[in-house]
mmCIF file of N, CA, C and O in Angstrom:
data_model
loop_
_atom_site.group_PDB
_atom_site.id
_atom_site.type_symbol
_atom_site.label_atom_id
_atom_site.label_comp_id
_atom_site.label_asym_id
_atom_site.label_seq_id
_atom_site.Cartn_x
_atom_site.Cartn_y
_atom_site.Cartn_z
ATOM 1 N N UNK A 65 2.696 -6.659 6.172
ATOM 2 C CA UNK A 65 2.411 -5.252 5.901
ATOM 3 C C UNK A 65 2.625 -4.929 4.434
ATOM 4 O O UNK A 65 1.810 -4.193 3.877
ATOM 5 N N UNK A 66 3.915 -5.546 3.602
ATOM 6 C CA UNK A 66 4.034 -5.714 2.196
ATOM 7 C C UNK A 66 2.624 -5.493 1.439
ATOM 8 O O UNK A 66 2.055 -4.673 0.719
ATOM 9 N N UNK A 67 2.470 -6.441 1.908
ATOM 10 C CA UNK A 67 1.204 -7.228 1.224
ATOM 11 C C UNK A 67 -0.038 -6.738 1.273
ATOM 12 O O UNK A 67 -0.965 -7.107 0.552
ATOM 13 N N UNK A 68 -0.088 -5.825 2.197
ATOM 14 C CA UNK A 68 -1.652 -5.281 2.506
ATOM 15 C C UNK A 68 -1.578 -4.010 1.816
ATOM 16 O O UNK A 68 -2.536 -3.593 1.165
ATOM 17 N N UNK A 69 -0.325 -3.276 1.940
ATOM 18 C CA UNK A 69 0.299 -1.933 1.259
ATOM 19 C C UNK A 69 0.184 -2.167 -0.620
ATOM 20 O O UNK A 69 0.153 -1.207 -1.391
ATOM 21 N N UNK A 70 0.142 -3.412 -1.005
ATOM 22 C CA UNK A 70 0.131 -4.089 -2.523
ATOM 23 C C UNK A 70 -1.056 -3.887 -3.160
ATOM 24 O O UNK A 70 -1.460 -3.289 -4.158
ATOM 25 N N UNK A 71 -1.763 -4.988 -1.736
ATOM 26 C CA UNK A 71 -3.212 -5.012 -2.388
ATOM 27 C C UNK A 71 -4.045 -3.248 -2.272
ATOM 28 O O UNK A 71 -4.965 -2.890 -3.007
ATOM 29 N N UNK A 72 -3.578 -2.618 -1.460
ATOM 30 C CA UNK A 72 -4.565 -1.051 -1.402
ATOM 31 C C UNK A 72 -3.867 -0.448 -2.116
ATOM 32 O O UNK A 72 -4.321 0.679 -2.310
ATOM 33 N N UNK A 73 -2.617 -0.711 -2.811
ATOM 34 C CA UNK A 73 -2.307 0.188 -4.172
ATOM 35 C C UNK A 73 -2.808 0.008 -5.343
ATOM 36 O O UNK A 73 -3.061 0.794 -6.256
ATOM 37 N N UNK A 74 -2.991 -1.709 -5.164
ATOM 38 C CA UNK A 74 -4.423 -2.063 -6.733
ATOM 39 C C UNK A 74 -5.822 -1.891 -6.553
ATOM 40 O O UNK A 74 -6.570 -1.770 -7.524
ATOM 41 N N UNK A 75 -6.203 -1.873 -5.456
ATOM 42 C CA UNK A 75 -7.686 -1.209 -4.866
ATOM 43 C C UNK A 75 -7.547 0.502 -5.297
ATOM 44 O O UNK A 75 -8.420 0.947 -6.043
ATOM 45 N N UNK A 76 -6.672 1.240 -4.917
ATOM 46 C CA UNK A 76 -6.629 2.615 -5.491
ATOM 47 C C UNK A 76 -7.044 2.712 -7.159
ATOM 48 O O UNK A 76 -7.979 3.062 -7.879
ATOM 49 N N UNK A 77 -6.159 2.349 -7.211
ATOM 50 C CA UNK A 77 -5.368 2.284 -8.669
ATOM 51 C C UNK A 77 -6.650 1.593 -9.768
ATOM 52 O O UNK A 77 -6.715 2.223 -10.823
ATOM 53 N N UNK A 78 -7.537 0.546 -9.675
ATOM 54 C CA UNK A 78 -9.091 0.015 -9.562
ATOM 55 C C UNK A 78 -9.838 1.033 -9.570
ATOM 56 O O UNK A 78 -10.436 1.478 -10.549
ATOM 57 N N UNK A 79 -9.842 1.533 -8.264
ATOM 58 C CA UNK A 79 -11.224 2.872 -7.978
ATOM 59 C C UNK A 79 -10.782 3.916 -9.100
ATOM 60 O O UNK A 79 -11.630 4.374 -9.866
ATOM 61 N N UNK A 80 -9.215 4.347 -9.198
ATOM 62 C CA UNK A 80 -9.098 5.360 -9.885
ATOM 63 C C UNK A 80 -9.193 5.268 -11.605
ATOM 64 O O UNK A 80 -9.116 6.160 -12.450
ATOM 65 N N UNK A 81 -9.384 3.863 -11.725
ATOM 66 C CA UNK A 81 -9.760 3.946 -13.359
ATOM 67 C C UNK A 81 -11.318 3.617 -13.230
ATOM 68 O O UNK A 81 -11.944 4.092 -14.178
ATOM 69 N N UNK A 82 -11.941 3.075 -12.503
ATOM 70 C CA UNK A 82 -13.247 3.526 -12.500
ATOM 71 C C UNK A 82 -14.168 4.649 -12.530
ATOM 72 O O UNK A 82 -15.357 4.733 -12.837
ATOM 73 N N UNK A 83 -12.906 5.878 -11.944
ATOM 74 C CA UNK A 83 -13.973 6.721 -11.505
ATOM 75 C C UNK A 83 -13.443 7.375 -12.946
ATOM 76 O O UNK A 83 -14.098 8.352 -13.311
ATOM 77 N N UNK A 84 -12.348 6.969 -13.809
ATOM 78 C CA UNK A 84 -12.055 7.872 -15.152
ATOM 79 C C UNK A 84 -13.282 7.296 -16.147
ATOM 80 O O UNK A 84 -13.988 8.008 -16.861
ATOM 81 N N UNK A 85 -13.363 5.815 -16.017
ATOM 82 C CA UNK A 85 -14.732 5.476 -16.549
ATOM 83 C C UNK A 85 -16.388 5.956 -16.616
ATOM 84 O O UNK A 85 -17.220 6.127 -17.508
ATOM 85 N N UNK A 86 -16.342 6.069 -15.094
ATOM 86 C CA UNK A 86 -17.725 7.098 -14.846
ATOM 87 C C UNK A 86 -18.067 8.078 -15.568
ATOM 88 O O UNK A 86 -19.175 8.177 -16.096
ATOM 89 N N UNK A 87 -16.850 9.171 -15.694
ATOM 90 C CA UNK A 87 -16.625 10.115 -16.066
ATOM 91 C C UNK A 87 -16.697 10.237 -17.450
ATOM 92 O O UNK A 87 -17.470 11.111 -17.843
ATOM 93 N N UNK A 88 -15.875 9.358 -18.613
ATOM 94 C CA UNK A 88 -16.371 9.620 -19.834
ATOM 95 C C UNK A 88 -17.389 8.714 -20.247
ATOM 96 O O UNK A 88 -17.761 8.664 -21.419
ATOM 97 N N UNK A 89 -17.867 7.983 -19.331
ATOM 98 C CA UNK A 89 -19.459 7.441 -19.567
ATOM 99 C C UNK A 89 -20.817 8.831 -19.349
ATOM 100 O O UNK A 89 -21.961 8.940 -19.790
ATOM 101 N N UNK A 90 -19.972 9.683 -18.472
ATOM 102 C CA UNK A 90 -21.143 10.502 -18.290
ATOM 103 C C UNK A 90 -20.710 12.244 -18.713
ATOM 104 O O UNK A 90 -21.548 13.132 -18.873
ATOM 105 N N UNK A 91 -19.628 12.370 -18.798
ATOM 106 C CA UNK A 91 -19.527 13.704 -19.957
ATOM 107 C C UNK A 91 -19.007 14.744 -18.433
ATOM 108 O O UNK A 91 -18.429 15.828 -18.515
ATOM 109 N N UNK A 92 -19.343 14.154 -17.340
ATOM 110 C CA UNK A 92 -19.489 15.353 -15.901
ATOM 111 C C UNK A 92 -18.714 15.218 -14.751
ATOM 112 O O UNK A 92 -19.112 14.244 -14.112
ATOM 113 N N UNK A 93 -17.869 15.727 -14.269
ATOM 114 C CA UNK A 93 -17.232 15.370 -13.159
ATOM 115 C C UNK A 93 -18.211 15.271 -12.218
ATOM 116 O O UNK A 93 -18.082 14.381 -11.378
ATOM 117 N N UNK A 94 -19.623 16.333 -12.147
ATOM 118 C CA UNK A 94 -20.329 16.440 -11.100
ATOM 119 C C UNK A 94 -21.339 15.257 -11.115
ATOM 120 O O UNK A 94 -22.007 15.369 -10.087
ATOM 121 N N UNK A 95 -21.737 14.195 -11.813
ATOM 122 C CA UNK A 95 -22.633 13.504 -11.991
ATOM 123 C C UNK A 95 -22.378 12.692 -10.340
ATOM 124 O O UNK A 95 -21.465 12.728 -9.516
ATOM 125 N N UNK A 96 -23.834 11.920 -10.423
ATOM 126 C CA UNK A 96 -23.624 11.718 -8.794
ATOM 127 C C UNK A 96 -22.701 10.306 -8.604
ATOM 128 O O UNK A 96 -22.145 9.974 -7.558
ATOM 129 N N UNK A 97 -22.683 9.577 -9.857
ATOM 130 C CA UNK A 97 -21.592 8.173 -10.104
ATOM 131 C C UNK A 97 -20.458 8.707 -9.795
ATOM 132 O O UNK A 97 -19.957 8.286 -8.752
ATOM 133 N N UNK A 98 -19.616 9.887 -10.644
ATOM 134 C CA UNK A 98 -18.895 10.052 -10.419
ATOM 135 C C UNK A 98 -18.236 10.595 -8.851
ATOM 136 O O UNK A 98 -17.365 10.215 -8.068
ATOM 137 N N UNK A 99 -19.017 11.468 -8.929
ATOM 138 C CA UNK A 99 -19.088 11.966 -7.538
ATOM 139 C C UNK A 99 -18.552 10.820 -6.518
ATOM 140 O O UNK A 99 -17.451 10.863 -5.970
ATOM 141 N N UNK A 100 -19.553 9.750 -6.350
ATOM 142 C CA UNK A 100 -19.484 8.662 -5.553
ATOM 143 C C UNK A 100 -18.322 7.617 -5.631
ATOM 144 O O UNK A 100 -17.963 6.737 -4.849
ATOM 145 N N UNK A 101 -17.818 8.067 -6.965
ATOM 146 C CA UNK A 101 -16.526 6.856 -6.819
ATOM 147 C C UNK A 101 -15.328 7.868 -6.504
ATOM 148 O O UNK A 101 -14.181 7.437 -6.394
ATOM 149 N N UNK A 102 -15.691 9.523 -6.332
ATOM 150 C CA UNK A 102 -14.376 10.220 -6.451
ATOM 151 C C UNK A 102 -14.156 10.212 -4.779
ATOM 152 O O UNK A 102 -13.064 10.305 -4.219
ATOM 153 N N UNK A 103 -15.649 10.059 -4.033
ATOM 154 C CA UNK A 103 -15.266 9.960 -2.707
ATOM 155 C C UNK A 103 -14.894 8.489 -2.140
ATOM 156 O O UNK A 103 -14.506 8.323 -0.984
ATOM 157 N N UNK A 104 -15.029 7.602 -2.931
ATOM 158 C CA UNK A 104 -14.422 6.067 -2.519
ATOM 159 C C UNK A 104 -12.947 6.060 -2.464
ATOM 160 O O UNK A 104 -12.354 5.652 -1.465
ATOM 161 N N UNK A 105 -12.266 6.557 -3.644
ATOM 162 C CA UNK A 105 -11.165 6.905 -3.849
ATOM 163 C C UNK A 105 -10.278 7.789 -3.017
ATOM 164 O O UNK A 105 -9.076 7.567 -2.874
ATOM 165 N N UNK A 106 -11.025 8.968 -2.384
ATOM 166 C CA UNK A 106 -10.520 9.374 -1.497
ATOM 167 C C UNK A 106 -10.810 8.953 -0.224
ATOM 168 O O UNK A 106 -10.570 9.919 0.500
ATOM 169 N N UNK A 107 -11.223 7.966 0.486
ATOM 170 C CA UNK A 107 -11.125 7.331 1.137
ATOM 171 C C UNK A 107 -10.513 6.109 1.327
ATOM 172 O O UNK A 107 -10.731 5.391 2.303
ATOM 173 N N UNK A 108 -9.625 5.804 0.272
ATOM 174 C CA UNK A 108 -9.053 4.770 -0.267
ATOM 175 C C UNK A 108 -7.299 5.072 -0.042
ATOM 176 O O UNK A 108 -6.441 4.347 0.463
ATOM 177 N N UNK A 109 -7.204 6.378 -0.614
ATOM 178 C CA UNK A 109 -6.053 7.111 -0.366
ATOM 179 C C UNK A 109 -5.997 7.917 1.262
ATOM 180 O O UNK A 109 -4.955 7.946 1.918
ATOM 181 N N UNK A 110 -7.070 8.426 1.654
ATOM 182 C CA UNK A 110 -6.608 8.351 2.960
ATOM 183 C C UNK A 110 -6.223 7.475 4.155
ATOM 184 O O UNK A 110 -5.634 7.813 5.181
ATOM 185 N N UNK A 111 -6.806 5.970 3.699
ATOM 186 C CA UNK A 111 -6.297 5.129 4.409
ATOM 187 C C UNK A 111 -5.259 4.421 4.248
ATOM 188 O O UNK A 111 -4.718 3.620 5.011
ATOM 189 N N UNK A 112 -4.959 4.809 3.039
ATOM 190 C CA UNK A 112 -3.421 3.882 2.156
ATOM 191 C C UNK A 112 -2.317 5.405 3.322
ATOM 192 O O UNK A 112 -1.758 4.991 4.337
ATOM 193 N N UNK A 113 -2.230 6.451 3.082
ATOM 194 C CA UNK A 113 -1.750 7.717 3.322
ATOM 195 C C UNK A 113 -1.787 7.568 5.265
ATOM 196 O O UNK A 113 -0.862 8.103 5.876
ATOM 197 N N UNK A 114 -2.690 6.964 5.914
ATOM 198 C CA UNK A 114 -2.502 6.851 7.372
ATOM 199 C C UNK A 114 -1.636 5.311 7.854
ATOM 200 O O UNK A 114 -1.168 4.942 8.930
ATOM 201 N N UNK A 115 -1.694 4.763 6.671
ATOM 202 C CA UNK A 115 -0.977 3.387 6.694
ATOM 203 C C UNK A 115 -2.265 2.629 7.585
ATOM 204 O O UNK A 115 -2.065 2.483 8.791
ATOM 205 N N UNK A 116 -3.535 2.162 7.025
ATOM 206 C CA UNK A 116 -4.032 1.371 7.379
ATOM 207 C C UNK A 116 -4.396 0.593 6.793
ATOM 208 O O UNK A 116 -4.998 -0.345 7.315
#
């Protein structure tokens, strides 16, 4: 369980500098990249947050 809890904190933590990337690649929170990695991320954290 360690271990799975490790790896989806560097999978977060991944998505969440990607989606800061998107973002000053594209000037917009609303752009649809961004958009799309802000909902990966939160799906990333809701499953880290239900412990799955």
């Amino acid at each position: 369980m360690r271990i799975q809890r490790t790896d989806a904190k560097v999978r977060i933590e991944s998505l969440r500098k990607r989606m800061v990337e998107l973002y000053m690649q594209s000037g917009s929170l609303t752009s649809a990249q961004v958009v799309k990695a802000s909902q990966e991320l939160d799906e990333a954290l809701n499953d880290f947050n239900c412990g799955i």
